[in-house]
mmCIF file of N, CA and C in Angstrom:
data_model
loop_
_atom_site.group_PDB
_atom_site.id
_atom_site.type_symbol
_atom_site.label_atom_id
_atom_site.label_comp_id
_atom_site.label_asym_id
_atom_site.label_seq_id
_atom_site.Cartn_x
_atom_site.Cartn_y
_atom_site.Cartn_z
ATOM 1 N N UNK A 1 6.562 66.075 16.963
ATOM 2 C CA UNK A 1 5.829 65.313 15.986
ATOM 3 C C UNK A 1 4.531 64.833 16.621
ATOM 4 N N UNK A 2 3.233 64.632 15.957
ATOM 5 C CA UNK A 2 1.983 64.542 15.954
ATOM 6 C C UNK A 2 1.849 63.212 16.285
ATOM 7 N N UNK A 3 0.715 62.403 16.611
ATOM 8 C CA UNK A 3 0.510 61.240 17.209
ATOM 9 C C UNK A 3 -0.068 60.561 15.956
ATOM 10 N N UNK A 4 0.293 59.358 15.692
ATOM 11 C CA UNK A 4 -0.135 58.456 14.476
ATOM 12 C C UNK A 4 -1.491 58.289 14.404
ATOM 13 N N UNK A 5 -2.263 58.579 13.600
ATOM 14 C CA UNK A 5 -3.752 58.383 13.844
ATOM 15 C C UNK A 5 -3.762 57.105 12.988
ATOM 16 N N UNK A 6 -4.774 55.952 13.582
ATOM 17 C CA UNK A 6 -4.608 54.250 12.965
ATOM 18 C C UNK A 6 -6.405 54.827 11.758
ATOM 19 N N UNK A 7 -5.969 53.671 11.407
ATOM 20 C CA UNK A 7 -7.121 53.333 10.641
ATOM 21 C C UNK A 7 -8.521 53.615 10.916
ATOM 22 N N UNK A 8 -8.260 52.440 12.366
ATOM 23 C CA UNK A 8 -10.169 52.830 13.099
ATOM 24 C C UNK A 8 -10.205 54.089 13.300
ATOM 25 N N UNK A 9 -9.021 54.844 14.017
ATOM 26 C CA UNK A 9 -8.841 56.427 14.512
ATOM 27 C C UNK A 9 -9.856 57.306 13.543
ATOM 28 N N UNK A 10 -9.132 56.819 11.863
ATOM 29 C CA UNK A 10 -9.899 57.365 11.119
ATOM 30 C C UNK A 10 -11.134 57.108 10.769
ATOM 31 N N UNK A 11 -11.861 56.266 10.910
ATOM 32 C CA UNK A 11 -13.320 55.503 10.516
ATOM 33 C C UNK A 11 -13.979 56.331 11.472
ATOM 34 N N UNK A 12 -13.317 56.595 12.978
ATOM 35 C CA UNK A 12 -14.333 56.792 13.922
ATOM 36 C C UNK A 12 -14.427 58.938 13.756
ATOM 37 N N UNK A 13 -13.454 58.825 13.262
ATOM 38 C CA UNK A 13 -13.354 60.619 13.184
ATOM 39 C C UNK A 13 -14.290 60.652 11.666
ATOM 40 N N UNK A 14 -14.473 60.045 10.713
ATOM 41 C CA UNK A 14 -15.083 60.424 9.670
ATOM 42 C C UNK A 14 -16.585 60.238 10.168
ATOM 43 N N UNK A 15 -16.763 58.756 10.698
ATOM 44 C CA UNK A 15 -17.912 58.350 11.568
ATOM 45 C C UNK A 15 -19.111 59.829 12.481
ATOM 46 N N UNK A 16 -17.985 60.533 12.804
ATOM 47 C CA UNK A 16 -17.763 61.833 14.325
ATOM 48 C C UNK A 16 -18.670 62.704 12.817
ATOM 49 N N UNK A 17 -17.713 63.123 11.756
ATOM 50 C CA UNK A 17 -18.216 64.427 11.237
ATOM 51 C C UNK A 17 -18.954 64.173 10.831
ATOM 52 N N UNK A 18 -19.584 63.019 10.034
ATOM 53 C CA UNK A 18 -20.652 63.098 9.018
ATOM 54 C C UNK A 18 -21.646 62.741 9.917
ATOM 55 N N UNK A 19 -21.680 62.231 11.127
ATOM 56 C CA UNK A 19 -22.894 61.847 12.130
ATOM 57 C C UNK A 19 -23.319 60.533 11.199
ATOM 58 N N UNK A 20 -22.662 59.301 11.630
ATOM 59 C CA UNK A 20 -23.108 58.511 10.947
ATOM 60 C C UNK A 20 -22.034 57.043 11.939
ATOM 61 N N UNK A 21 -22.972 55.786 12.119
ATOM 62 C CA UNK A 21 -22.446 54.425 12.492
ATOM 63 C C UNK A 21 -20.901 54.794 12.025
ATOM 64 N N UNK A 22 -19.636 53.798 12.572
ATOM 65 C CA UNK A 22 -18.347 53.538 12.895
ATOM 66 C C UNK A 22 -18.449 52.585 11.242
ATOM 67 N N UNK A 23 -19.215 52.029 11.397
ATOM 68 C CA UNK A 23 -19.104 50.517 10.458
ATOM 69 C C UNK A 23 -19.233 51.286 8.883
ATOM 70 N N UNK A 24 -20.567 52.573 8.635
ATOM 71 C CA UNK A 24 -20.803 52.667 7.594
ATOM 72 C C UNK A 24 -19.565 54.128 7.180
ATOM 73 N N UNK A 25 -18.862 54.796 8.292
ATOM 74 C CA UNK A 25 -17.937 55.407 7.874
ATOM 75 C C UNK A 25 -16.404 54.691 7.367
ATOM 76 N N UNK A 26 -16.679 53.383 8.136
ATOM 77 C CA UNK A 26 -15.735 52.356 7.697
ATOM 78 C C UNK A 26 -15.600 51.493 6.097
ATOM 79 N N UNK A 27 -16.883 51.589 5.321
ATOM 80 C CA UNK A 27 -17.544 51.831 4.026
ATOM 81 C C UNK A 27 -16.979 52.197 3.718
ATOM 82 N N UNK A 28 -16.963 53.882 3.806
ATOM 83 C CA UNK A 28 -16.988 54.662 3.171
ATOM 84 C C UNK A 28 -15.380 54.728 2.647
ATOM 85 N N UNK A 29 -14.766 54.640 3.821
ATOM 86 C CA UNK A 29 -13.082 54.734 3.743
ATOM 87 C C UNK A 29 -12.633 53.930 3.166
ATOM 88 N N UNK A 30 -13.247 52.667 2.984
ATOM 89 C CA UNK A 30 -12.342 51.306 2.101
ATOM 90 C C UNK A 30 -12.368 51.595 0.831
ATOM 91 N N UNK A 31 -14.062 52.567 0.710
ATOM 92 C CA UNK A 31 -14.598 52.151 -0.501
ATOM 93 C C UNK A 31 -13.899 53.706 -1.448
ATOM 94 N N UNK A 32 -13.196 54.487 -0.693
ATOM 95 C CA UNK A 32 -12.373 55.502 -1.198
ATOM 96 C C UNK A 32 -11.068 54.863 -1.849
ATOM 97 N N UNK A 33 -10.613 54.647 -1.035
ATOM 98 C CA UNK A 33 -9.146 53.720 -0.608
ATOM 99 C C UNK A 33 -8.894 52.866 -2.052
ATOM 100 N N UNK A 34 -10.319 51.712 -2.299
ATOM 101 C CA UNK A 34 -10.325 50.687 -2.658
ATOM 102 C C UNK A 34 -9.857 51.605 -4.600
ATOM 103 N N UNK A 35 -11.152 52.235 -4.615
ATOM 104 C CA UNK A 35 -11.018 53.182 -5.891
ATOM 105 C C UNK A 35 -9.962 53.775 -6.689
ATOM 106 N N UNK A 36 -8.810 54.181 -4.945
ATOM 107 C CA UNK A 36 -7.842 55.164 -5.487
ATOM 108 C C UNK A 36 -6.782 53.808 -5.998
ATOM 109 N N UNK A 37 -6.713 52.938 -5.335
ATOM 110 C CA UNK A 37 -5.913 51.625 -5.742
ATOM 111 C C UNK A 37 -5.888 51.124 -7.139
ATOM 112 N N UNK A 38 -7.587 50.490 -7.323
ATOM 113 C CA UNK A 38 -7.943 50.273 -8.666
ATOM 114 C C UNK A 38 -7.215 51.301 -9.537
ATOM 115 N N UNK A 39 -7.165 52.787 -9.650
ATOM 116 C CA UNK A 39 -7.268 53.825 -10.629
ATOM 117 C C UNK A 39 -5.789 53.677 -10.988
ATOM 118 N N UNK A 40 -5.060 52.993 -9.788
ATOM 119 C CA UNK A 40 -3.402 53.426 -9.837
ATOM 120 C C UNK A 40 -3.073 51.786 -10.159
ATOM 121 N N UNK A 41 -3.516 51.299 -10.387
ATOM 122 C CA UNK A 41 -2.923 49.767 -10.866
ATOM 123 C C UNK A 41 -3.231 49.944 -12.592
ATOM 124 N N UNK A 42 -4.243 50.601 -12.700
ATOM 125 C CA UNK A 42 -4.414 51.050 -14.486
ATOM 126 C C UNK A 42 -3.541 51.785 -15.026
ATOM 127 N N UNK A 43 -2.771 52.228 -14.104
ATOM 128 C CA UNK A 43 -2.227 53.695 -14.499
ATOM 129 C C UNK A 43 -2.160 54.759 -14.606
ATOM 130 N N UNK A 44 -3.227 55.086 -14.427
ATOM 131 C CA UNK A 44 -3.887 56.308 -14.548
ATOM 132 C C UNK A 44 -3.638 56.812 -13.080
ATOM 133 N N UNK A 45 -4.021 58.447 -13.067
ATOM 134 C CA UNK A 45 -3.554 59.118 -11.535
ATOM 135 C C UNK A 45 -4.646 59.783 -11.067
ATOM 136 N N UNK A 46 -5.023 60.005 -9.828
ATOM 137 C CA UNK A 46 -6.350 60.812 -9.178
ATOM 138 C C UNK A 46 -5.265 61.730 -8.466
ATOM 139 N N UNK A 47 -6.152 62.902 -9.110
ATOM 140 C CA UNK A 47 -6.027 64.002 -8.570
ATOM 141 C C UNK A 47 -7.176 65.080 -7.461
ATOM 142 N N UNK A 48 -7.029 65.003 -6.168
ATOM 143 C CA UNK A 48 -7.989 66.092 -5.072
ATOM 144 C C UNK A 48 -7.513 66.928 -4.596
ATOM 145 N N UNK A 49 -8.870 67.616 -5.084
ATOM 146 C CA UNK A 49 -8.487 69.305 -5.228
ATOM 147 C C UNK A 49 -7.834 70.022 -3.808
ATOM 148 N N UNK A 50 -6.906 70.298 -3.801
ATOM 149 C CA UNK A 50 -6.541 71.312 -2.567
ATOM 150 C C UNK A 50 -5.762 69.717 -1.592
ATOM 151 N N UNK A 51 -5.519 68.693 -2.152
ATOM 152 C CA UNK A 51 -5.367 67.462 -0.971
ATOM 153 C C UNK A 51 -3.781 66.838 -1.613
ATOM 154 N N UNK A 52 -3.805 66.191 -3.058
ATOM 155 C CA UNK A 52 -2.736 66.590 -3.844
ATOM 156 C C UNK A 52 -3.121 65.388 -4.873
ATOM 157 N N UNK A 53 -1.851 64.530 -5.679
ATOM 158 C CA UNK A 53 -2.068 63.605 -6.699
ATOM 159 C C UNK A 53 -1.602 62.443 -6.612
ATOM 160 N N UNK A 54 -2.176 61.212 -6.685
ATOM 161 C CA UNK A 54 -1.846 59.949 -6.557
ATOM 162 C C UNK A 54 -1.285 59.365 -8.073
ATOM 163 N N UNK A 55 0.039 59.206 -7.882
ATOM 164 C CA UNK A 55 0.070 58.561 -9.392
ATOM 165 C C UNK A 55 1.319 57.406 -9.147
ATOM 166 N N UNK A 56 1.321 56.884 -10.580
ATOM 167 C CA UNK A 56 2.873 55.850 -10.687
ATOM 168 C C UNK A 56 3.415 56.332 -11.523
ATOM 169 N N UNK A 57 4.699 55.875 -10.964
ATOM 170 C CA UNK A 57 6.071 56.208 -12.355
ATOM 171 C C UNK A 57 6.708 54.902 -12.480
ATOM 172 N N UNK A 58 7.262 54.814 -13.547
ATOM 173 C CA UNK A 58 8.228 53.267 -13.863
ATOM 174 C C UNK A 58 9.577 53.604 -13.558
ATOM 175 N N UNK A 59 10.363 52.561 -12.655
ATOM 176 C CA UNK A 59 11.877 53.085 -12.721
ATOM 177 C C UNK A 59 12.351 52.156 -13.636
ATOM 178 N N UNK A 60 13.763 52.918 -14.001
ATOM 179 C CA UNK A 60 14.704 52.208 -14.396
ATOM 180 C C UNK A 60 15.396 50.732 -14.142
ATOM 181 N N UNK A 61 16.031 49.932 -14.888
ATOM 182 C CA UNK A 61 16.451 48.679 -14.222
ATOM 183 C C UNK A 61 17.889 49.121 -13.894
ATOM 184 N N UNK A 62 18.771 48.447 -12.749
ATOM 185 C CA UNK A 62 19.792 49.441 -12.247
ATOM 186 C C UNK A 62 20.300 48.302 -11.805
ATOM 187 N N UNK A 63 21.377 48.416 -11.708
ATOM 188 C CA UNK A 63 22.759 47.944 -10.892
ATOM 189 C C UNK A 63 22.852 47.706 -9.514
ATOM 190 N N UNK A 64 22.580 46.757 -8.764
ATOM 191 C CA UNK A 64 22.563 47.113 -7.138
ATOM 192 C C UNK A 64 23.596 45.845 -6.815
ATOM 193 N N UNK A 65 23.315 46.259 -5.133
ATOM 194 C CA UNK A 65 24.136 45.393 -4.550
ATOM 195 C C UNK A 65 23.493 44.395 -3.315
ATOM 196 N N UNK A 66 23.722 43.640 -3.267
ATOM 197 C CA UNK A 66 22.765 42.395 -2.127
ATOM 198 C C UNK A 66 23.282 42.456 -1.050
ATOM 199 N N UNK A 67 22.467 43.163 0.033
ATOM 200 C CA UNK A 67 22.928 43.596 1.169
ATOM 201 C C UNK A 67 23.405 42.461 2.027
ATOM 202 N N UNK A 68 23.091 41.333 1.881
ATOM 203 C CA UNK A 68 23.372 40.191 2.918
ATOM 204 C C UNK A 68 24.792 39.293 2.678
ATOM 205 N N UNK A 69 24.601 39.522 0.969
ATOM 206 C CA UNK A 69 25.890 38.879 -0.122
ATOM 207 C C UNK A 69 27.100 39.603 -0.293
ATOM 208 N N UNK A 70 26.645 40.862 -0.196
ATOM 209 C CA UNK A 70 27.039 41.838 -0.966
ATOM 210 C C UNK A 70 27.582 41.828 -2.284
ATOM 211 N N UNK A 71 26.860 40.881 -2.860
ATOM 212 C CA UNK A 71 27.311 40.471 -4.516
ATOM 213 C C UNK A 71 26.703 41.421 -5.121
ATOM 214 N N UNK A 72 26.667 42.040 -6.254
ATOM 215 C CA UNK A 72 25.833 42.495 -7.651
ATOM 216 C C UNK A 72 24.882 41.965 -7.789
ATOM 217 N N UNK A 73 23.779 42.396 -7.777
ATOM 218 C CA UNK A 73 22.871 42.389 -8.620
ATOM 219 C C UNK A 73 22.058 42.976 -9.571
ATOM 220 N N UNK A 74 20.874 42.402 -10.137
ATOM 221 C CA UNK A 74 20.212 43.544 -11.487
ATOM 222 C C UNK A 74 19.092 43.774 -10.777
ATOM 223 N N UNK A 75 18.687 45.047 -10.534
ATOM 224 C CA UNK A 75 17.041 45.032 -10.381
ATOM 225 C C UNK A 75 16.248 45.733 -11.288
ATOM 226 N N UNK A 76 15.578 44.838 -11.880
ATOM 227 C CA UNK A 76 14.555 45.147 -12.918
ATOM 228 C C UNK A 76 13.960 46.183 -12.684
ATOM 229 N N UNK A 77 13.309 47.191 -13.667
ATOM 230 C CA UNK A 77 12.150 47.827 -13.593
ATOM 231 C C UNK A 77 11.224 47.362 -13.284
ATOM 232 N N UNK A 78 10.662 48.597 -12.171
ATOM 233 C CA UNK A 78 8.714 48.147 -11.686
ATOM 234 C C UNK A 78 8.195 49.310 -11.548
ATOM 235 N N UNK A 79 7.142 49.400 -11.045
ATOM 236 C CA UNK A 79 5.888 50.200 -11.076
ATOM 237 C C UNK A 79 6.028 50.804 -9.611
ATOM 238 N N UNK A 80 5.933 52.119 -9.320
ATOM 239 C CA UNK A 80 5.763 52.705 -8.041
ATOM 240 C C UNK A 80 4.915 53.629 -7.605
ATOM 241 N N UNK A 81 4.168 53.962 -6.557
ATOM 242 C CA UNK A 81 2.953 54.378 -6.304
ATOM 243 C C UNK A 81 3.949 55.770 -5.680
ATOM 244 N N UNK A 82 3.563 57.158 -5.693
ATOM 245 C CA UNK A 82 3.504 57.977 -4.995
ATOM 246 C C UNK A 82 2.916 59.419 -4.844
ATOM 247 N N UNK A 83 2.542 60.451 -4.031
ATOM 248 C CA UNK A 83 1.569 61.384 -4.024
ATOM 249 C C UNK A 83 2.172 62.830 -3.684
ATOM 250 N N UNK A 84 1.901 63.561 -4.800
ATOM 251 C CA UNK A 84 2.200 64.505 -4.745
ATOM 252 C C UNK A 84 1.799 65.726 -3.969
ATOM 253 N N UNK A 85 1.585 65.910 -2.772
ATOM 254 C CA UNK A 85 0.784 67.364 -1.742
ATOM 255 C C UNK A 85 1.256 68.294 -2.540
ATOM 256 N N UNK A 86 -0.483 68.964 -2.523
ATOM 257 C CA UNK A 86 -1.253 70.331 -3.612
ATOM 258 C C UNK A 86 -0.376 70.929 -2.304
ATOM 259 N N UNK A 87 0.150 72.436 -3.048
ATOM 260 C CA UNK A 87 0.922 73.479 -2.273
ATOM 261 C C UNK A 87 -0.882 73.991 -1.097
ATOM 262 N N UNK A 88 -1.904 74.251 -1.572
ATOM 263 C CA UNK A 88 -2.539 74.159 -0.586
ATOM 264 C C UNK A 88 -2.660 73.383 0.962
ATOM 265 N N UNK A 89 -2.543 72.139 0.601
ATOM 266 C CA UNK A 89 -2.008 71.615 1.743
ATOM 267 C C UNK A 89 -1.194 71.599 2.592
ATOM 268 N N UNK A 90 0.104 71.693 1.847
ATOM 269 C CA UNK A 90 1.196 72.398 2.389
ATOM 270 C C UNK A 90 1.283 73.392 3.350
ATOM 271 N N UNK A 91 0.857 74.374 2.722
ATOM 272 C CA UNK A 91 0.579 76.077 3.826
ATOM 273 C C UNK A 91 -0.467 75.101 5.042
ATOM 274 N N UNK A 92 -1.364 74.478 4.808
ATOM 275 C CA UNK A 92 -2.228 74.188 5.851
ATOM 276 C C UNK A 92 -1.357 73.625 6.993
ATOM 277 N N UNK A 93 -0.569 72.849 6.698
ATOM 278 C CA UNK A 93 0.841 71.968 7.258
ATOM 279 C C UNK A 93 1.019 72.361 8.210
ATOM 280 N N UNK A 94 1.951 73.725 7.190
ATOM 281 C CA UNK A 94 2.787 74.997 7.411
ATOM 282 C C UNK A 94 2.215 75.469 9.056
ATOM 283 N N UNK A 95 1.129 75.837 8.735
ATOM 284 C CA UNK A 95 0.253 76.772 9.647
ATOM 285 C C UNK A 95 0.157 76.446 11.221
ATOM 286 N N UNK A 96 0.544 74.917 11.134
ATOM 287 C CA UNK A 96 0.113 74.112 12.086
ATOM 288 C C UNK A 96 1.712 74.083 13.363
ATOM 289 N N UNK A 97 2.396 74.513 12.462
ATOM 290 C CA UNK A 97 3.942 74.559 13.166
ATOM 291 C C UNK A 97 4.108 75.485 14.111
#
Protein backbone atom coordinates (compact mmCIF):
# COMPACT_ATOMS: atom_id res chain seq x y z
CA UNK A 1 0.00 0.00 0.00
CA UNK A 2 0.96 3.63 -1.13
CA UNK A 3 1.97 6.38 1.33
CA UNK A 4 -0.92 8.81 2.52
CA UNK A 5 -0.46 11.99 0.73
CA UNK A 6 -1.79 15.00 3.52
CA UNK A 7 -3.40 17.95 2.42
CA UNK A 8 -0.29 20.38 2.19
CA UNK A 9 1.30 17.16 0.23
CA UNK A 10 -1.40 18.11 -2.07
CA UNK A 11 -1.30 22.05 -2.27
CA UNK A 12 2.43 21.68 -2.77
CA UNK A 13 2.15 18.98 -5.74
CA UNK A 14 -0.67 21.10 -7.45
CA UNK A 15 1.56 24.25 -6.43
CA UNK A 16 4.74 21.86 -8.42
CA UNK A 17 2.45 21.39 -11.74
CA UNK A 18 0.84 24.49 -12.43
CA UNK A 19 4.19 26.51 -11.46
CA UNK A 20 2.53 28.62 -9.14
CA UNK A 21 3.04 29.94 -4.95
CA UNK A 22 2.05 26.90 -2.21
CA UNK A 23 -0.57 29.50 -0.78
CA UNK A 24 -2.36 30.27 -4.23
CA UNK A 25 -2.44 26.39 -5.12
CA UNK A 26 -3.81 26.16 -1.62
CA UNK A 27 -6.82 28.54 -3.13
CA UNK A 28 -7.27 26.74 -5.50
CA UNK A 29 -7.86 23.34 -3.60
CA UNK A 30 -10.25 24.77 -0.90
CA UNK A 31 -11.87 26.64 -3.44
CA UNK A 32 -12.57 23.14 -5.43
CA UNK A 33 -13.29 21.27 -2.28
CA UNK A 34 -15.42 24.16 -0.92
CA UNK A 35 -17.79 23.97 -4.31
CA UNK A 36 -17.99 20.21 -4.38
CA UNK A 37 -19.44 20.47 -0.62
CA UNK A 38 -21.83 23.35 -1.32
CA UNK A 39 -23.22 21.25 -4.57
CA UNK A 40 -23.69 18.09 -2.22
CA UNK A 41 -25.46 19.76 0.73
CA UNK A 42 -28.19 20.92 -2.13
CA UNK A 43 -28.36 17.72 -3.34
CA UNK A 44 -27.44 17.76 -6.29
CA UNK A 45 -24.20 15.53 -7.56
CA UNK A 46 -20.85 16.61 -9.54
CA UNK A 47 -19.79 14.59 -11.86
CA UNK A 48 -15.55 14.58 -13.44
CA UNK A 49 -14.97 13.35 -16.39
CA UNK A 50 -12.67 10.25 -16.36
CA UNK A 51 -12.23 11.01 -12.12
CA UNK A 52 -15.85 9.72 -11.07
CA UNK A 53 -19.28 11.17 -9.14
CA UNK A 54 -19.88 12.86 -5.95
CA UNK A 55 -23.35 12.44 -4.78
CA UNK A 56 -25.89 11.70 -1.63
CA UNK A 57 -28.33 9.10 -0.97
CA UNK A 58 -30.91 9.07 2.01
CA UNK A 59 -30.95 5.92 4.18
CA UNK A 60 -33.51 4.27 5.70
CA UNK A 61 -34.50 4.62 9.50
CA UNK A 62 -33.49 1.10 11.00
CA UNK A 63 -33.37 -0.83 14.02
CA UNK A 64 -29.94 -0.84 15.77
CA UNK A 65 -28.29 -1.68 18.72
CA UNK A 66 -26.16 0.64 21.34
CA UNK A 67 -22.90 -0.65 21.42
CA UNK A 68 -22.01 0.46 25.00
CA UNK A 69 -25.84 -0.48 26.32
CA UNK A 70 -26.43 -2.84 24.12
CA UNK A 71 -30.09 -1.79 24.29
CA UNK A 72 -32.23 -1.10 20.97
CA UNK A 73 -32.29 1.60 19.40
CA UNK A 74 -33.98 3.69 16.34
CA UNK A 75 -31.74 5.40 13.98
CA UNK A 76 -33.37 7.83 11.97
CA UNK A 77 -32.81 8.56 8.43
CA UNK A 78 -29.95 10.97 7.17
CA UNK A 79 -28.17 12.18 4.35
CA UNK A 80 -24.83 10.49 3.13
CA UNK A 81 -22.07 11.70 0.98
CA UNK A 82 -20.34 9.15 -1.37
CA UNK A 83 -18.24 8.84 -4.80
CA UNK A 84 -18.53 6.81 -7.34
CA UNK A 85 -14.77 6.02 -9.45
CA UNK A 86 -15.39 6.49 -13.44
CA UNK A 87 -14.19 2.81 -14.66
CA UNK A 88 -11.47 5.09 -16.29
CA UNK A 89 -9.91 5.59 -13.21
CA UNK A 90 -10.10 2.39 -12.20
CA UNK A 91 -7.90 0.76 -15.11
CA UNK A 92 -5.52 3.78 -14.20
CA UNK A 93 -5.51 2.13 -10.51
CA UNK A 94 -5.38 -1.10 -12.10
CA UNK A 95 -2.21 -0.26 -14.06
CA UNK A 96 -0.37 0.85 -11.16
CA UNK A 97 -0.40 -2.77 -9.44
Amino acid sequence: MGNRVKQYDLYRRVAKRLNIANCEAQQYVVAIFDEISKILRSGDSVTIKDFGRFETYQTKSRNGTDPNTLKPIRVDSHRLARCKISPKLQEKVKAYE
